[in-house]
Short mmCIF file of C-alpha atoms and ligand atoms in Angstrom, two decimals:
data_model
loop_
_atom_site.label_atom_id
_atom_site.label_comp_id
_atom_site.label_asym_id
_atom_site.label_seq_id
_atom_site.Cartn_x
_atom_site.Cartn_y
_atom_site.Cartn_z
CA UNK A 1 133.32 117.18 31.43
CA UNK A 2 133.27 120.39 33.03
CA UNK A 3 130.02 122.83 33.46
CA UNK A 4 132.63 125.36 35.12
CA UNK A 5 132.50 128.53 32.60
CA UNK A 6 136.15 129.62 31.81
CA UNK A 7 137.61 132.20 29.54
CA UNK A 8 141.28 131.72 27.95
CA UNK A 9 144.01 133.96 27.53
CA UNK A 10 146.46 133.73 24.95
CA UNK A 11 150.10 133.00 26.55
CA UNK A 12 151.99 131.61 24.03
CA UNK A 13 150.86 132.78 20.16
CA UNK A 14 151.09 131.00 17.12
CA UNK A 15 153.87 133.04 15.46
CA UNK A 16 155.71 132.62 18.63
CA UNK A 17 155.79 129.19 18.62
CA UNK A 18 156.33 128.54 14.78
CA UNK A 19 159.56 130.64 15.55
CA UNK A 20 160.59 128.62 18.22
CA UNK A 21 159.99 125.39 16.11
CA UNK A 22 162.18 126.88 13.73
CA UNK A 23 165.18 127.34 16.37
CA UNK A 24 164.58 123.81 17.72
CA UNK A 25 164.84 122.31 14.41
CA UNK A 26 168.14 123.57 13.83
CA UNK A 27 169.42 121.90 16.91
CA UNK A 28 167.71 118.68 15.95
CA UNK A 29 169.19 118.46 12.77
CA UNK A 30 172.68 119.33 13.55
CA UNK A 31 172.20 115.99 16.39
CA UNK A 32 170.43 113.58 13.79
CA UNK A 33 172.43 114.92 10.87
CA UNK A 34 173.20 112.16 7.95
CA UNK A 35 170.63 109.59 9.78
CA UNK A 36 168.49 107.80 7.61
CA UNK A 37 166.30 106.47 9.92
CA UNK A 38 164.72 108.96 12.52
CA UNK A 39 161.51 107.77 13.62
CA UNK A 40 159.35 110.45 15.20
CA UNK A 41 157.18 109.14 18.05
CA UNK A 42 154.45 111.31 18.88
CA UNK A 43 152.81 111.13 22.30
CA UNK A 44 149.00 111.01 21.75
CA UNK A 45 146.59 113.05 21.81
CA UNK A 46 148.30 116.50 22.88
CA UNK A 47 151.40 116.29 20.64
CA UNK A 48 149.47 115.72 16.75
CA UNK A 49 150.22 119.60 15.83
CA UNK A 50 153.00 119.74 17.31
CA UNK A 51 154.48 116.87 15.57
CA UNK A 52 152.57 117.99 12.45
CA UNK A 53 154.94 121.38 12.46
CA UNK A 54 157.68 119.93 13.75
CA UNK A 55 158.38 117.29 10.85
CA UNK A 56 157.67 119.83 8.32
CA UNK A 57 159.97 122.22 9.40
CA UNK A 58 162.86 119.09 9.62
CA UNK A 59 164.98 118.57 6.53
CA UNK A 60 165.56 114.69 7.36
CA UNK A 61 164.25 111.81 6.29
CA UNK A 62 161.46 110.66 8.64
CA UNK A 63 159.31 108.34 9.61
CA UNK A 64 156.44 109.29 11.99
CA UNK A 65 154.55 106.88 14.57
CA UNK A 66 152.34 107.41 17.58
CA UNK A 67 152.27 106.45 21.00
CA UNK A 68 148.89 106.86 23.79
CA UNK A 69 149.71 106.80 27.15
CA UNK A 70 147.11 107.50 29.63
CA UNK A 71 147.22 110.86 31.64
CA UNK A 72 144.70 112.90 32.86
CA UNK A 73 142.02 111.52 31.28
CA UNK A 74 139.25 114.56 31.42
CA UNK A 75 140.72 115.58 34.62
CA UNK A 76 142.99 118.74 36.01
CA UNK A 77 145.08 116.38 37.71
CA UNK A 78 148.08 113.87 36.11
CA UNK A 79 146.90 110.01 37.71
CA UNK A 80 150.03 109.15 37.58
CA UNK A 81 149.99 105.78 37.14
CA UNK A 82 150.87 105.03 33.26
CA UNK A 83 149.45 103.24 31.17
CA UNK A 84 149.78 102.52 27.67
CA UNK A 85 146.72 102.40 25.27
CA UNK A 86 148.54 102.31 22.26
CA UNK A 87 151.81 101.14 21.31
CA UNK A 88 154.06 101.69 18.15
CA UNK A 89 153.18 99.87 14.84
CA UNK A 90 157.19 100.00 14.06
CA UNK A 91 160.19 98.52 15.54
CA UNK A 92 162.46 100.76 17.10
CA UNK A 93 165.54 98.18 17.71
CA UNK A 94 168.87 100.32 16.28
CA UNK A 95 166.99 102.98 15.09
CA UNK A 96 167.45 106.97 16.29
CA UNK A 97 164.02 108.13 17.98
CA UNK A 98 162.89 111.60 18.51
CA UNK A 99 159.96 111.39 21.51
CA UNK A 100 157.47 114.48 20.82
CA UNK A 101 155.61 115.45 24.09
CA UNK A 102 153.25 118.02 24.35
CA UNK A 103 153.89 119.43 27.80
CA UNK A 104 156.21 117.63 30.77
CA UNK A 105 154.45 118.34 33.90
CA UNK A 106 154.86 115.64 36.94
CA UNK A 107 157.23 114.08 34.23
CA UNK A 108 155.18 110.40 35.09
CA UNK A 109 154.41 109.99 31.53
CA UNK A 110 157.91 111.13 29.75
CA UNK A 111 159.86 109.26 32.32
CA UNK A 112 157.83 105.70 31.88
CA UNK A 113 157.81 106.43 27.83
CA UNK A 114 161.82 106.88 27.83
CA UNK A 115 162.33 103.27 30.11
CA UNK A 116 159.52 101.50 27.92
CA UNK A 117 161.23 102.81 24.59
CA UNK A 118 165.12 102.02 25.76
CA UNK A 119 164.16 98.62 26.72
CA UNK A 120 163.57 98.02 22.68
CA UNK A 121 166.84 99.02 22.07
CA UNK A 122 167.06 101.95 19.77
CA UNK A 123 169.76 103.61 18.51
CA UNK A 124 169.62 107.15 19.85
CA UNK A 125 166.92 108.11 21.85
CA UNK A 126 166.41 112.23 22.38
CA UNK A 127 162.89 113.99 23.47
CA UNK A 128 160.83 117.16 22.78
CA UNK A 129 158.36 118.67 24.95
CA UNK A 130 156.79 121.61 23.31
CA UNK A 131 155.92 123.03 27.14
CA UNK A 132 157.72 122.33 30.81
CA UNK A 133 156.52 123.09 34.00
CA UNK A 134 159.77 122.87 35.66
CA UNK A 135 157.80 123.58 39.37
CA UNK A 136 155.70 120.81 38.89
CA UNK A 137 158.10 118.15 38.15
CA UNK A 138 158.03 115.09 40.52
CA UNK A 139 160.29 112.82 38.89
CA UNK A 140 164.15 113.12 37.72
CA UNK A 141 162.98 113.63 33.66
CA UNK A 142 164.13 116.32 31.39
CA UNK A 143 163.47 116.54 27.95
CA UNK A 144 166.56 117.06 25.84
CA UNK A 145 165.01 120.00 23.65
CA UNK A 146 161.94 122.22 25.28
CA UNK A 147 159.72 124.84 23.33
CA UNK A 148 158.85 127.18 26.51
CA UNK A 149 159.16 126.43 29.77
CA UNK A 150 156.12 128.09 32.04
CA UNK A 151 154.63 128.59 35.33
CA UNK A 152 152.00 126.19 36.87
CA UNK A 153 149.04 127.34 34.82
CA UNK A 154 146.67 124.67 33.37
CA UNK A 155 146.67 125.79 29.32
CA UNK A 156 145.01 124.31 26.08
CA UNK A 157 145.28 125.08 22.44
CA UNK A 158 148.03 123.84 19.67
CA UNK A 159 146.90 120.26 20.31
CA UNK A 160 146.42 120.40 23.77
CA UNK A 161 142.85 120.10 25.26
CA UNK A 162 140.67 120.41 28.59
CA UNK A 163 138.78 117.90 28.85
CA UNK A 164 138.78 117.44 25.39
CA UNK A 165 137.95 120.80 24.19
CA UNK A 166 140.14 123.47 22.55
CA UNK A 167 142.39 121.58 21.13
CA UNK A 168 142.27 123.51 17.90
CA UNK A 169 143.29 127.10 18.92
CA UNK A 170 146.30 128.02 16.85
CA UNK A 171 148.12 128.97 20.09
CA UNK A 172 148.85 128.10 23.52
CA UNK A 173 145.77 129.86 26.00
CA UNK A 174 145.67 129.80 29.55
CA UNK A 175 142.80 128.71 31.26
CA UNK A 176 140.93 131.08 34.01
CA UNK A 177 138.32 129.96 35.48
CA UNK A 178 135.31 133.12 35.90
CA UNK A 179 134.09 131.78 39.28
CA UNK A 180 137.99 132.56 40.24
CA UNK A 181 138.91 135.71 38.80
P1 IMP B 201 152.83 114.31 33.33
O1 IMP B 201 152.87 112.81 33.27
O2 IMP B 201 152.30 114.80 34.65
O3 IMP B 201 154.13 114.96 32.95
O4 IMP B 201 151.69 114.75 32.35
C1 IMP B 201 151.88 114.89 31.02
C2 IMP B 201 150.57 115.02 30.30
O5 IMP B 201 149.58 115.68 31.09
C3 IMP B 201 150.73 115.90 29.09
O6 IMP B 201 151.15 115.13 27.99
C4 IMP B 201 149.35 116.45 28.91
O7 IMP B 201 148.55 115.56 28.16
C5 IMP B 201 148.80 116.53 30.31
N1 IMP B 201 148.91 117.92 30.82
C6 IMP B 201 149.83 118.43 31.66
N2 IMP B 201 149.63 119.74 31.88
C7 IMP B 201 148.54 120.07 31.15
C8 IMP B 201 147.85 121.32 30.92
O8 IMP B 201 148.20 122.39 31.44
N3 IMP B 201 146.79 121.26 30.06
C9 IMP B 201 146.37 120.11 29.46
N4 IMP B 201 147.00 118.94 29.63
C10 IMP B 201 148.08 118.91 30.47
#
C-alpha cells in the first residue's frame, strides 16, 4: 500500500464513457445478433462496472460470469506472469463469449485469457477492453472492441483501483503523484 500522497485528475468522465458504452453496444449487438447464448466473462476485479453498464445497455439475452487473473497485485507494475485465481463456474464449450477487460496494457493478461478460453472450445469468442495503452503493449493482443485508447498514464476510477483504492469514482482519473508535479 502506498504512503506516497497523490492527487487525481479526471481524464475520462462519466458521461463520456456511458456514451461510448452506448456506441460499443451497437456494434456488439449487430455481431451477436439472434444468439441466445452470450456469456459475458468479466475479468476481475477492474472490469465489475464496466460489465455492470455494459450488460445493461445490451438488448441480448445474457448470461454473466467472472474470471480473476492475477496482475499487478498492489503494484504499478504488470508481473507478468498469469495466473488464474478464479475460474468460470459455467461451461463455455459452443457457446459465443464476450471477454470484458478493464484496461489492455502489456496485453499478458488478455492474451493468456483468450488461449485459456479457446482451448474450451466456444463458439465465438470477441473481447472488450474499456481502456488500451497501445504504447505499452508487449505482446501481439488486440481487443476486438476498445472504449478509449490512452497514453501511458497509470489511472483509477470506474472499477479500476491503485492499490486497491478508488475504485469507486464514477470516472476514469489519472493519477499524479505531488512529490512529482
Ligand atoms: P496487462 O496484463 O499488462 O495488460 O495488465 C492488465 C491489467 O493490469 C488490467 O486488467 C489492470 O488490472 C491492470 N492495469 C493496467 N494499467 C493499469 C492502470 O493504469 N491502473 C490500474 N490498473 C492497471
Amino acid at each position: 500500500m502506498t504512503k506516497r500522497p497523490y492527487v487525481i485528475d479526471e481524464m475520462i468522465s462519466a458521461k463520456a464513457i456511458a456514451a461510448r458504452i452506448e456506441e460499443l453496444c451497437h456494434e456488439i449487438h449487430a455481431e451477436f445478433r439472434g444468439t441466445d447464448k452470450l456469456v459475458v466473462v468479466g475479468l476481475l476485479r477492474g472490469s465489475f462496472v464496466f460489465i455492470a453498464d455494459l450488460v445493461r445497455e445490451l438488448d441480448l439475452p445474457v448470461e454473466v460470469d467472472f474470471l480473476e487473473a492475477s496482475s499487478y497485485g498492489d503494484a504499478m507494475e504488470s508481473s507478468r506472469e498469469v495466473r488464474i485465481l478464479k475460474d468460470l463456474r459455467g461451461q463455455i464449450e459452443g457457446r459465443d463469449v464476450l471477454v470484458v477487460e478493464d484496461i489492455v496494457d502489456t496485453g499478458h493478461t488478455l492474451k493468456h485469457v483468450v488461449g485459456l478460453l479457446k482451448a474450451r472450445k466456444p463458439g465465438r469468442l470477441r473481447t472488450i477492453a474499456l481502456l488500451d495503452k497501445p504504447s505499452r503493449r508487449e505482446t501481439d493482443v488486440k481487443a476486438d472492441w476498445i472504449g478509449f485508447s490512452i497514453p501511458d498514464e497509470f489511472v483509477v476510477g470506474y472499477g479500476i483501483d491503485y492499490a486497491q483504492r478508488n475504485r469507486n469514482l464514477p470516472f476514469i482519473g489519472k493519477v499524479r503523484f505531488e512529490d512529482e508535479s
